[in-house]
CSV table of C-alpha atoms in Angstrom, one decimal:
chain,number,residue,atom,x,y,z
A,77,MET,CA,21.3,20.1,-7.4
A,78,TRP,CA,23.2,17.3,-4.9
A,79,ARG,CA,22.2,19.4,-2.0
A,80,ASN,CA,19.3,19.1,-2.1
A,81,ARG,CA,17.3,16.5,0.2
A,82,ASN,CA,14.7,17.0,-1.4
A,83,VAL,CA,16.8,15.7,-4.4
A,84,TRP,CA,17.0,12.5,-3.4
A,85,ILE,CA,14.0,11.5,-1.5
A,86,VAL,CA,12.5,11.5,-5.1
A,87,LEU,CA,15.1,9.9,-5.9
A,88,SER,CA,14.9,7.4,-3.8
A,89,GLY,CA,12.0,6.9,-3.8
A,90,GLU,CA,12.0,6.7,-7.0
A,91,PHE,CA,14.5,3.4,-7.8
A,92,VAL,CA,12.6,2.1,-4.0
A,93,ALA,CA,9.5,2.4,-6.0
A,94,GLY,CA,11.5,0.9,-8.9
A,95,LEU,CA,12.7,-1.7,-6.9
A,96,GLY,CA,9.0,-3.4,-5.9
A,97,LEU,CA,7.2,-2.3,-9.3
A,98,TRP,CA,10.3,-4.9,-11.2
A,99,MET,CA,9.9,-7.4,-9.1
A,100,SER,CA,6.1,-7.8,-9.3
A,101,ILE,CA,6.4,-8.5,-12.7
A,102,ILE,CA,9.3,-11.1,-13.2
A,103,ALA,CA,6.9,-12.4,-10.8
A,104,ASN,CA,3.3,-11.3,-12.6
A,105,LEU,CA,5.2,-12.4,-16.2
A,106,GLU,CA,6.2,-16.2,-13.9
A,107,PHE,CA,2.0,-16.2,-12.4
A,108,MET,CA,0.9,-16.5,-16.1
A,109,GLN,CA,3.4,-17.6,-17.9
A,110,GLN,CA,2.2,-20.6,-15.7
A,111,LYS,CA,-1.7,-20.4,-15.6
A,112,ILE,CA,-3.2,-19.1,-18.8
A,113,PRO,CA,-1.1,-20.3,-22.4
A,114,SER,CA,-2.8,-17.4,-24.4
A,115,ASP,CA,-0.4,-14.7,-25.5
A,116,PHE,CA,-3.7,-12.4,-26.4
A,117,VAL,CA,-5.6,-14.1,-22.7
A,118,LYS,CA,-2.5,-13.0,-21.2
A,119,SER,CA,-2.1,-8.9,-23.1
A,120,LEU,CA,-6.6,-8.7,-21.9
A,121,ILE,CA,-5.5,-8.9,-18.1
A,122,LEU,CA,-2.7,-6.0,-17.9
A,123,PHE,CA,-5.3,-3.9,-20.4
A,124,THR,CA,-8.0,-4.5,-17.9
A,125,GLY,CA,-5.4,-2.9,-15.2
A,126,LEU,CA,-4.4,-0.6,-17.7
A,127,LEU,CA,-7.9,0.5,-18.2
A,128,ALA,CA,-8.8,1.4,-14.5
A,129,GLY,CA,-5.7,4.1,-14.9
A,130,VAL,CA,-7.4,5.6,-17.6
A,131,LEU,CA,-10.7,6.1,-16.1
A,132,ILE,CA,-9.2,8.1,-13.4
A,133,ALA,CA,-7.0,9.8,-14.8
A,134,PRO,CA,-9.3,13.8,-15.9
A,135,TRP,CA,-9.7,13.4,-11.7
A,136,ALA,CA,-5.9,12.3,-10.9
A,137,GLY,CA,-5.3,15.6,-12.6
A,138,ARG,CA,-7.6,18.4,-10.8
A,139,VAL,CA,-6.2,16.6,-7.6
A,140,ILE,CA,-3.3,16.7,-8.0
A,141,ASP,CA,-3.1,20.3,-9.2
A,142,SER,CA,-5.6,20.8,-6.5
A,143,THR,CA,-4.3,19.6,-3.3
A,144,SER,CA,-1.3,19.0,-1.3
A,145,LYS,CA,1.3,16.6,-4.1
A,146,LYS,CA,3.7,15.3,-1.1
A,147,LYS,CA,-0.3,14.3,0.1
A,148,VAL,CA,-1.8,12.6,-3.7
A,149,LEU,CA,2.4,10.8,-3.6
A,150,MET,CA,2.1,9.9,0.1
A,151,LEU,CA,-1.8,8.6,-0.4
A,152,SER,CA,-0.8,6.6,-4.0
A,153,GLY,CA,1.9,4.5,-2.2
A,154,ALA,CA,-0.1,3.6,0.1
A,155,GLY,CA,-2.4,2.4,-2.9
A,156,ARG,CA,0.6,-0.2,-4.3
A,157,ILE,CA,1.0,-1.5,-0.6
A,158,VAL,CA,-2.9,-2.4,-0.6
A,159,SER,CA,-2.7,-3.7,-3.8
A,160,VAL,CA,0.7,-6.5,-3.0
A,161,CYS,CA,-2.3,-8.1,-0.4
A,162,PHE,CA,-4.2,-8.7,-3.3
A,163,MET,CA,-1.4,-10.4,-4.9
A,164,PHE,CA,-1.1,-12.4,-1.9
A,165,ALA,CA,-4.5,-12.9,-2.3
A,166,ALA,CA,-3.9,-14.3,-5.9
A,167,LEU,CA,-2.2,-16.8,-4.7
A,168,TYR,CA,-3.4,-18.2,-1.5
A,169,PHE,CA,-6.2,-18.9,-3.5
A,170,ASP,CA,-4.6,-19.4,-7.0
A,171,SER,CA,-7.2,-16.8,-8.7
A,172,VAL,CA,-6.0,-15.1,-11.9
A,173,TRP,CA,-9.5,-13.0,-10.3
A,174,TRP,CA,-7.0,-11.4,-8.0
A,175,MET,CA,-4.2,-10.9,-10.5
A,176,VAL,CA,-6.7,-8.7,-12.6
A,177,LEU,CA,-8.2,-7.2,-9.0
A,178,PHE,CA,-3.8,-6.2,-7.9
A,179,ALA,CA,-3.6,-5.0,-11.6
A,180,VAL,CA,-6.3,-2.6,-11.1
A,181,THR,CA,-5.0,-0.6,-8.1
A,182,LEU,CA,-2.0,-0.8,-9.0
A,183,GLN,CA,-2.7,1.1,-12.0
A,184,MET,CA,-5.0,3.7,-10.0
A,185,ALA,CA,-2.2,4.3,-8.4
A,186,ALA,CA,0.1,5.1,-10.7
A,187,ALA,CA,-2.8,7.6,-12.1
A,188,PHE,CA,-1.8,9.7,-9.0
A,189,TYR,CA,1.8,8.9,-8.8
A,190,PHE,CA,3.6,9.5,-11.6
A,191,PRO,CA,2.1,12.7,-13.3
A,192,ALA,CA,2.2,13.1,-9.2
A,193,LEU,CA,6.3,13.3,-8.9
A,194,GLN,CA,6.9,15.0,-13.0
A,195,SER,CA,4.9,17.8,-10.7
A,196,VAL,CA,7.0,18.2,-8.2
A,197,ILE,CA,10.4,18.2,-10.0
A,198,PRO,CA,10.1,21.7,-11.5
A,199,LEU,CA,8.9,22.6,-8.3
A,200,VAL,CA,12.7,20.8,-6.3
A,201,VAL,CA,15.2,22.2,-8.7
A,202,LYS,CA,15.6,25.1,-11.3
A,203,GLU,CA,15.3,25.4,-14.2
A,204,SER,CA,18.2,24.7,-15.8
A,205,GLU,CA,18.7,22.2,-13.8
A,206,LEU,CA,15.7,20.8,-15.6
A,207,LEU,CA,17.0,18.3,-18.0
A,208,ALA,CA,19.9,17.0,-15.5
A,209,LEU,CA,17.4,15.5,-12.9
A,210,ASN,CA,15.4,13.8,-15.4
A,211,GLY,CA,18.5,11.9,-17.1
A,212,VAL,CA,19.3,11.2,-13.7
A,213,HIS,CA,15.5,10.6,-12.4
A,214,MET,CA,15.3,7.6,-14.8
A,215,ASN,CA,18.8,6.2,-14.7
A,216,ALA,CA,17.3,5.4,-10.5
A,217,GLY,CA,14.3,3.0,-11.9
A,218,THR,CA,16.5,2.3,-14.6
A,219,LEU,CA,18.7,0.7,-12.4
A,220,ALA,CA,16.5,-0.6,-9.6
A,221,ARG,CA,15.2,-1.9,-12.6
A,222,ILE,CA,18.7,-3.7,-13.4
A,223,LEU,CA,18.1,-5.3,-10.2
A,224,GLY,CA,15.0,-5.8,-9.8
A,225,THR,CA,15.1,-8.1,-12.5
A,226,THR,CA,18.8,-9.7,-11.6
A,227,LEU,CA,17.3,-9.4,-8.3
A,228,ALA,CA,14.0,-11.8,-8.9
A,229,GLY,CA,15.5,-14.3,-11.4
A,230,LEU,CA,17.4,-15.2,-9.0
A,231,MET,CA,15.6,-15.0,-5.7
A,232,LEU,CA,12.4,-17.3,-8.5
A,233,ALA,CA,15.4,-20.0,-8.3
A,234,VAL,CA,15.2,-20.5,-4.9
A,235,MET,CA,11.9,-19.1,-3.7
A,236,SER,CA,8.3,-19.2,-4.3
A,237,LEU,CA,6.4,-16.5,-6.1
A,238,LYS,CA,5.5,-15.4,-2.6
A,239,GLY,CA,8.9,-14.7,-1.6
A,240,LEU,CA,8.9,-11.9,-4.4
A,241,TYR,CA,6.2,-10.4,-3.5
A,242,ILE,CA,6.8,-9.9,-0.3
A,243,GLY,CA,10.1,-8.4,-1.7
A,244,SER,CA,7.9,-6.2,-3.7
A,245,PHE,CA,6.5,-5.7,0.2
A,246,ILE,CA,8.9,-4.5,1.8
A,247,ALA,CA,10.0,-2.0,-1.3
A,248,TYR,CA,6.4,0.4,-1.2
A,249,ILE,CA,6.8,0.6,2.4
A,250,ALA,CA,9.8,1.5,2.1
A,251,LEU,CA,8.4,4.9,-0.7
A,252,LEU,CA,6.6,6.2,1.8
A,253,ALA,CA,8.8,6.0,4.7
A,254,ALA,CA,11.3,8.4,1.8
A,255,THR,CA,7.8,10.4,0.5
A,256,TRP,CA,7.0,11.5,4.1
A,257,PHE,CA,10.2,13.2,3.9
A,258,LEU,CA,9.3,15.2,1.1
A,259,ASN,CA,9.7,18.7,1.5
A,260,VAL,CA,7.9,20.6,-1.5
A,261,PRO,CA,7.1,24.1,-1.9
A,262,GLU,CA,3.7,25.0,-2.3
A,263,ALA,CA,1.9,28.4,-1.0
A,264,GLY,CA,-1.5,28.5,-1.3
A,265,LYS,CA,-2.2,24.3,-0.3
A,266,GLU,CA,-3.8,24.3,2.3
A,267,ALA,CA,-6.3,27.3,1.8
A,268,GLY,CA,-7.6,24.4,-0.4
A,269,THR,CA,-9.0,25.5,-5.0
A,270,SER,CA,-10.2,28.4,-4.5
A,271,GLY,CA,-6.7,29.7,-3.2
A,272,SER,CA,-4.7,27.2,-5.4
A,273,GLU,CA,-6.8,29.3,-9.2
A,274,ARG,CA,-6.7,32.8,-7.2
A,275,MET,CA,-2.6,32.7,-7.6
A,276,ALA,CA,-2.5,30.2,-11.2
A,277,LYS,CA,-3.2,33.7,-12.1
A,278,PRO,CA,-0.8,35.8,-12.3
A,279,GLN,CA,1.9,32.2,-12.4
A,280,ILE,CA,-0.1,31.4,-15.9
A,281,SER,CA,0.9,34.8,-17.4
A,282,ALA,CA,4.1,34.9,-16.8
A,283,ALA,CA,4.4,31.8,-16.8
A,284,ALA,CA,3.6,31.6,-20.7
A,285,ALA,CA,5.3,34.8,-21.3
A,286,VAL,CA,8.7,33.0,-21.3
A,287,ASN,CA,6.8,29.3,-21.9
A,288,ARG,CA,6.1,31.1,-25.9
A,289,LYS,CA,9.6,33.0,-25.8
A,290,GLU,CA,11.5,29.2,-24.8
A,291,ALA,CA,9.0,27.7,-27.7
A,292,THR,CA,10.0,30.3,-30.8
A,293,GLU,CA,13.7,29.3,-29.9
A,294,SER,CA,12.4,25.4,-30.9
A,295,LEU,CA,10.3,25.9,-33.1
A,296,GLY,CA,12.9,28.3,-34.9
A,297,LYS,CA,12.2,31.8,-35.2
A,298,GLU,CA,9.4,31.8,-38.2
A,299,GLU,CA,7.4,30.1,-35.4
A,300,GLU,CA,7.5,33.5,-33.5
A,301,ALA,CA,3.9,35.6,-34.3
A,302,SER,CA,1.5,31.9,-34.3
A,303,VAL,CA,3.1,31.0,-30.7
A,304,GLY,CA,2.9,34.6,-29.8
A,305,GLU,CA,-0.9,35.7,-31.0
A,306,ALA,CA,-2.0,31.6,-29.4
A,307,GLY,CA,-0.9,32.3,-26.5
A,308,ASP,CA,-2.1,35.7,-26.3
A,309,SER,CA,-5.6,34.9,-27.4
A,310,SER,CA,-5.0,31.5,-24.5
A,311,ASP,CA,-3.2,33.8,-21.2
A,312,ALA,CA,-7.2,34.9,-19.7
A,313,ASP,CA,-9.3,32.2,-20.0
A,314,ALA,CA,-6.6,29.1,-18.9
A,315,ALA,CA,-6.7,31.5,-16.3
A,316,ALA,CA,-10.5,32.0,-15.8
A,317,ARG,CA,-10.5,28.0,-16.0
A,318,SER,CA,-7.1,26.8,-13.9
A,319,GLY,CA,-9.8,24.8,-11.9
A,320,GLY,CA,-11.7,23.2,-14.6
A,321,GLY,CA,-10.2,20.0,-16.0
A,322,PHE,CA,-8.8,18.4,-19.1
A,323,LYS,CA,-11.2,21.1,-21.3
A,324,ALA,CA,-8.7,24.1,-19.6
A,325,LEU,CA,-5.5,22.6,-20.6
A,326,LEU,CA,-7.2,24.0,-24.5
A,327,PRO,CA,-5.2,27.4,-24.9
A,328,VAL,CA,-2.2,25.8,-23.1
A,329,LEU,CA,-1.5,23.6,-25.9
A,330,ARG,CA,-2.4,25.6,-28.8
A,331,ALA,CA,-0.1,28.3,-27.0
A,332,GLN,CA,2.3,25.3,-27.2
A,333,PRO,CA,2.9,23.8,-30.4
A,334,ILE,CA,6.2,21.8,-29.4
A,335,VAL,CA,4.6,20.1,-26.6
A,336,VAL,CA,1.8,18.7,-29.5
A,337,ALA,CA,4.1,18.2,-31.9
A,338,VAL,CA,6.7,15.3,-28.2
A,339,LEU,CA,3.4,14.0,-27.7
A,340,TRP,CA,2.7,12.8,-31.4
A,341,LEU,CA,6.6,11.4,-31.9
A,342,SER,CA,6.1,9.5,-28.5
A,343,LEU,CA,4.4,7.3,-30.2
A,344,VAL,CA,7.0,5.4,-31.6
A,345,PRO,CA,8.7,3.8,-28.3
A,346,THR,CA,5.2,3.4,-27.4
A,347,LEU,CA,5.1,1.1,-30.4
A,348,PHE,CA,7.9,-0.7,-28.5
A,349,ILE,CA,6.9,0.0,-24.7
A,350,GLY,CA,3.5,-1.6,-25.5
A,351,ALA,CA,4.8,-4.7,-26.7
A,352,PHE,CA,8.0,-4.9,-24.4
A,353,ASN,CA,7.0,-8.0,-21.7
A,354,LEU,CA,5.0,-10.5,-24.7
A,355,MET,CA,8.4,-10.0,-26.8
A,356,ILE,CA,10.3,-11.1,-23.6
A,357,ILE,CA,8.0,-14.3,-22.8
A,358,ASN,CA,8.4,-14.9,-26.9
A,359,ILE,CA,11.6,-14.6,-27.4
A,360,SER,CA,12.1,-16.6,-24.1
A,361,GLU,CA,10.2,-19.0,-25.6
A,362,LEU,CA,11.6,-19.2,-29.4
A,363,GLN,CA,14.7,-19.4,-28.0
A,364,HIS,CA,13.9,-21.8,-25.2
A,365,ASP,CA,15.8,-19.9,-22.1
A,366,SER,CA,14.0,-19.1,-19.7
A,367,GLN,CA,17.1,-16.8,-18.0
A,368,ILE,CA,16.8,-14.8,-21.5
A,369,LYS,CA,13.9,-12.5,-19.7
A,370,GLY,CA,16.1,-11.4,-17.2
A,371,LEU,CA,18.8,-10.5,-19.5
A,372,LEU,CA,17.3,-8.8,-22.6
A,373,TYR,CA,16.3,-5.8,-19.6
A,374,ALA,CA,19.7,-6.3,-17.4
A,375,VAL,CA,20.7,-5.5,-21.1
A,376,GLU,CA,18.4,-2.7,-21.5
A,377,GLY,CA,18.7,-1.5,-18.7
A,378,ILE,CA,22.4,-0.3,-18.9
A,379,SER,CA,22.2,1.4,-21.6
A,380,PHE,CA,19.3,3.1,-20.7
A,381,ILE,CA,21.6,4.3,-17.8
A,382,ALA,CA,24.7,4.8,-20.2
A,383,ALA,CA,22.2,7.0,-22.5
A,384,GLY,CA,20.9,9.2,-18.8
A,385,PHE,CA,25.1,10.3,-18.9
A,386,LEU,CA,24.9,11.2,-22.6
A,387,VAL,CA,21.2,12.9,-22.4
A,388,LYS,CA,22.5,16.6,-20.6
A,389,LYS,CA,25.6,16.8,-23.5
A,390,LEU,CA,22.7,15.6,-26.3
A,391,GLY,CA,20.2,17.7,-25.3
A,392,ASP,CA,21.3,20.7,-25.1
A,393,GLY,CA,21.9,23.2,-27.5
A,394,GLY,CA,20.0,23.0,-31.2
A,395,ASN,CA,16.7,22.2,-31.5
A,396,PRO,CA,15.6,19.3,-29.2
A,397,LEU,CA,12.7,18.4,-31.6
A,398,THR,CA,14.9,17.2,-34.2
A,399,ARG,CA,16.7,15.3,-31.7
A,400,LEU,CA,13.5,13.7,-30.4
A,401,PHE,CA,13.1,12.0,-34.4
A,402,ALA,CA,16.1,11.1,-34.1
A,403,PHE,CA,15.0,9.1,-31.6
A,404,ALA,CA,13.4,8.0,-32.4
A,405,ALA,CA,14.7,6.6,-35.6
A,406,LEU,CA,16.5,4.3,-33.3
A,407,VAL,CA,13.9,2.6,-31.4
A,408,ALA,CA,12.6,1.7,-34.8
A,409,ALA,CA,15.8,0.4,-35.6
A,410,ALA,CA,15.4,-1.4,-32.4
A,411,LEU,CA,12.6,-3.3,-33.8
A,412,CYS,CA,12.9,-4.1,-37.2
A,413,LEU,CA,16.6,-5.9,-36.0
A,414,LEU,CA,14.4,-8.7,-33.5
A,415,ALA,CA,13.3,-10.0,-36.5
A,416,PHE,CA,16.7,-11.7,-36.1
A,417,ALA,CA,15.1,-12.3,-31.9
A,418,ASP,CA,16.0,-16.5,-33.4
A,419,SER,CA,19.6,-15.9,-31.8
A,420,ARG,CA,20.3,-14.1,-28.2
A,421,LEU,CA,23.2,-11.9,-30.2
A,422,TRP,CA,20.7,-10.0,-31.6
A,423,SER,CA,17.6,-9.7,-29.8
A,424,MET,CA,20.5,-7.9,-26.9
A,425,VAL,CA,21.3,-6.0,-29.3
A,426,SER,CA,18.2,-4.7,-30.0
A,427,PHE,CA,16.8,-4.4,-26.3
A,428,GLY,CA,20.1,-2.0,-25.7
A,429,LEU,CA,19.4,-0.2,-28.6
A,430,PHE,CA,16.0,0.9,-27.1
A,431,GLY,CA,17.6,1.1,-23.8
A,432,LEU,CA,20.4,3.8,-25.7
A,433,ALA,CA,17.2,5.7,-27.6
A,434,ALA,CA,14.1,5.9,-24.9
A,435,GLY,CA,16.7,6.6,-22.2
A,436,CYS,CA,18.0,9.8,-24.2
A,437,PHE,CA,14.4,10.6,-25.6
A,438,PHE,CA,12.1,10.6,-22.8
A,439,PRO,CA,14.5,12.5,-20.3
A,440,VAL,CA,13.8,15.4,-23.6
A,441,ALA,CA,10.3,15.2,-23.9
A,442,SER,CA,9.9,15.1,-20.4
A,443,THR,CA,12.6,18.2,-19.8
A,444,MET,CA,10.8,20.3,-22.5
A,445,PHE,CA,7.1,19.4,-20.9
A,446,GLN,CA,7.9,20.6,-17.6
A,447,ARG,CA,9.4,24.2,-19.2
A,448,HIS,CA,7.1,24.4,-21.8
A,449,ILE,CA,3.8,24.1,-19.6
A,450,PRO,CA,2.3,26.3,-17.0
A,451,LYS,CA,3.2,24.8,-13.5
A,452,PRO,CA,-0.5,26.0,-12.2
A,453,PHE,CA,-1.8,22.6,-15.3
A,454,HIS,CA,1.4,20.7,-14.1
A,455,GLY,CA,-1.0,17.7,-12.1
A,456,ARG,CA,-3.6,17.0,-15.1
A,457,PHE,CA,-1.1,17.6,-18.1
A,458,PHE,CA,0.6,14.6,-16.9
A,459,SER,CA,-3.1,13.4,-16.1
A,460,PHE,CA,-3.5,13.8,-19.9
A,461,ARG,CA,0.0,12.8,-21.5
A,462,GLY,CA,-1.0,9.5,-19.0
A,463,MET,CA,-4.0,8.8,-20.2
A,464,LEU,CA,-2.6,9.3,-23.9
A,465,ASP,CA,-0.1,6.5,-23.0
A,466,ARG,CA,-2.2,4.2,-21.6
A,467,VAL,CA,-4.9,4.6,-23.5
A,468,MET,CA,-2.3,3.8,-26.6
A,469,PHE,CA,-0.5,0.9,-24.6
A,470,GLN,CA,-3.3,-0.6,-24.7
A,471,VAL,CA,-4.5,-0.5,-28.1
A,472,VAL,CA,0.0,-2.1,-28.7
A,473,LEU,CA,-0.8,-3.8,-26.5
A,474,LEU,CA,-4.2,-5.5,-27.4
A,475,GLY,CA,-3.2,-6.2,-31.2
A,476,THR,CA,0.8,-7.4,-30.0
A,477,GLY,CA,-1.0,-10.3,-27.7
A,478,LEU,CA,-3.1,-10.9,-31.2
A,479,LEU,CA,0.2,-11.0,-33.7
A,480,LEU,CA,1.7,-12.9,-31.6
A,481,ASP,CA,-1.0,-15.2,-31.8
A,482,THR,CA,-2.2,-15.0,-35.4
A,483,ILE,CA,1.0,-13.8,-37.4
A,484,GLY,CA,4.2,-14.6,-35.4
A,485,LEU,CA,6.8,-12.4,-33.2
A,486,LYS,CA,9.4,-12.0,-36.4
A,487,ARG,CA,6.4,-10.4,-39.2
A,488,MET,CA,5.1,-8.0,-35.9
A,489,VAL,CA,7.9,-6.9,-35.0
A,490,ILE,CA,9.3,-5.6,-39.3
A,491,GLY,CA,5.6,-4.5,-39.2
A,492,TYR,CA,6.3,-2.3,-36.1
A,493,GLY,CA,9.0,-0.6,-37.8
A,494,VAL,CA,8.1,-0.2,-40.6
A,495,LEU,CA,5.0,1.5,-38.8
A,496,SER,CA,6.8,3.8,-37.2
A,497,PHE,CA,9.7,4.3,-40.0
A,498,ALA,CA,6.1,5.7,-41.4
A,499,LEU,CA,5.0,7.8,-38.8
A,500,ILE,CA,8.5,9.6,-37.9
A,501,ALA,CA,8.1,10.1,-41.1
A,502,LEU,CA,5.0,11.9,-41.4
A,503,PHE,CA,5.0,14.4,-38.1
A,504,PHE,CA,8.7,14.9,-40.1
A,505,LEU,CA,6.8,16.1,-42.7
A,506,ARG,CA,3.9,18.1,-41.7
A,507,GLY,CA,6.6,20.4,-38.8
A,508,ASN,CA,8.7,20.9,-42.4
A,509,ARG,CA,5.8,22.2,-44.2
A,510,ALA,CA,3.9,24.6,-40.6
A,511,ALA,CA,7.2,25.7,-40.2
A,512,LYS,CA,7.3,27.2,-44.0
A,513,ALA,CA,3.3,28.6,-44.2
A,514,GLU,CA,3.9,29.8,-40.9
A,515,GLY,CA,6.7,31.5,-41.7
A,516,VAL,CA,5.1,33.3,-45.6
A,517,GLN,CA,2.4,34.3,-42.9
A,518,ALA,CA,4.9,36.0,-40.3
A,519,GLU,CA,6.9,37.3,-44.0
A,520,GLY,CA,2.6,39.1,-44.8
């Protein structure tokens, strides 16, 4: 894997993109703290950008599956560069509206970039290397986050916000240059959409057969009959509608119950992630310490990197879905620990625990998605997943802003923690009941 040039380009691209992104995030938080007193209004601004990403996601998925993924990555990278120009205008005119435009264009570019990148990874490495690459890939992004936030904190002490955005601008240009050298094996893309649809038919049947086998092994032998029947009935329809939108995913998802289970379980870390930036701002204000923002990002990032080295051992062997339940429970515990957010130690422990849990959760989840979803549907699936993430992120973000203004940080995190444990218990019990019911049907 490490001799593969494409792997290094993907990792370096993620690192450079993350470096620019997190420098921008720190700068945005500083800009909003200076201009906007209300947490709810801050969440509305972030909400606007995420909404743009949700609206464009269905089209983005079709584009990714029907055209060159390298071209999609290049154009979305150019879009990021344009978005930073809007932030320069926001600083020049001292206008929040230009910042809103920056958030919208950045999220629209992300709606294309990240699903395309997730679709590229299975094309440049062997299936047995997916989990390792997903872990290292997330580590590259996390290392960029640590360096980006640390560098941003140092730069804020000696220069203006404009200097931070200049750094982001340079990082995005470097990302675009690195993407140019990416070589993605995509047979049939040059022939257009119709050609890709013709090639998809035999690929879907073979991929679906492999995915049904893997899904059966992950969920248990008692589900074999159910998975097989759903997969057989969906192959023809999926192939026939491979050029469609999200509706074409329905038969694929019916054939892969493990994918649906992981999608639901992803709600738990989304509760923490959606509240992430606003919680950091409030912890900083609660402790009367502006430096804690960078420290919390760094602690969470270091824990995330440590998890990336452990995920290969923790994710291999056994039932990966059961391991995801355990990682989600750690996220819920991290939320509850923020009830002691007025303590620097406990707030750092909480973010460190979250980094460890999320650093194991997401590589395992991504690997399961890449293995169980046929490759001709990767663009649409990861766009669909991104849309779900953004919708939930928006709901959590707006709820967080409202709750912080009304009941405060401590009561909010306790409520989020209890809700997370309730969701984990609900999905676990439903999964057990479904497995027992399908086992009885198979015996009958």
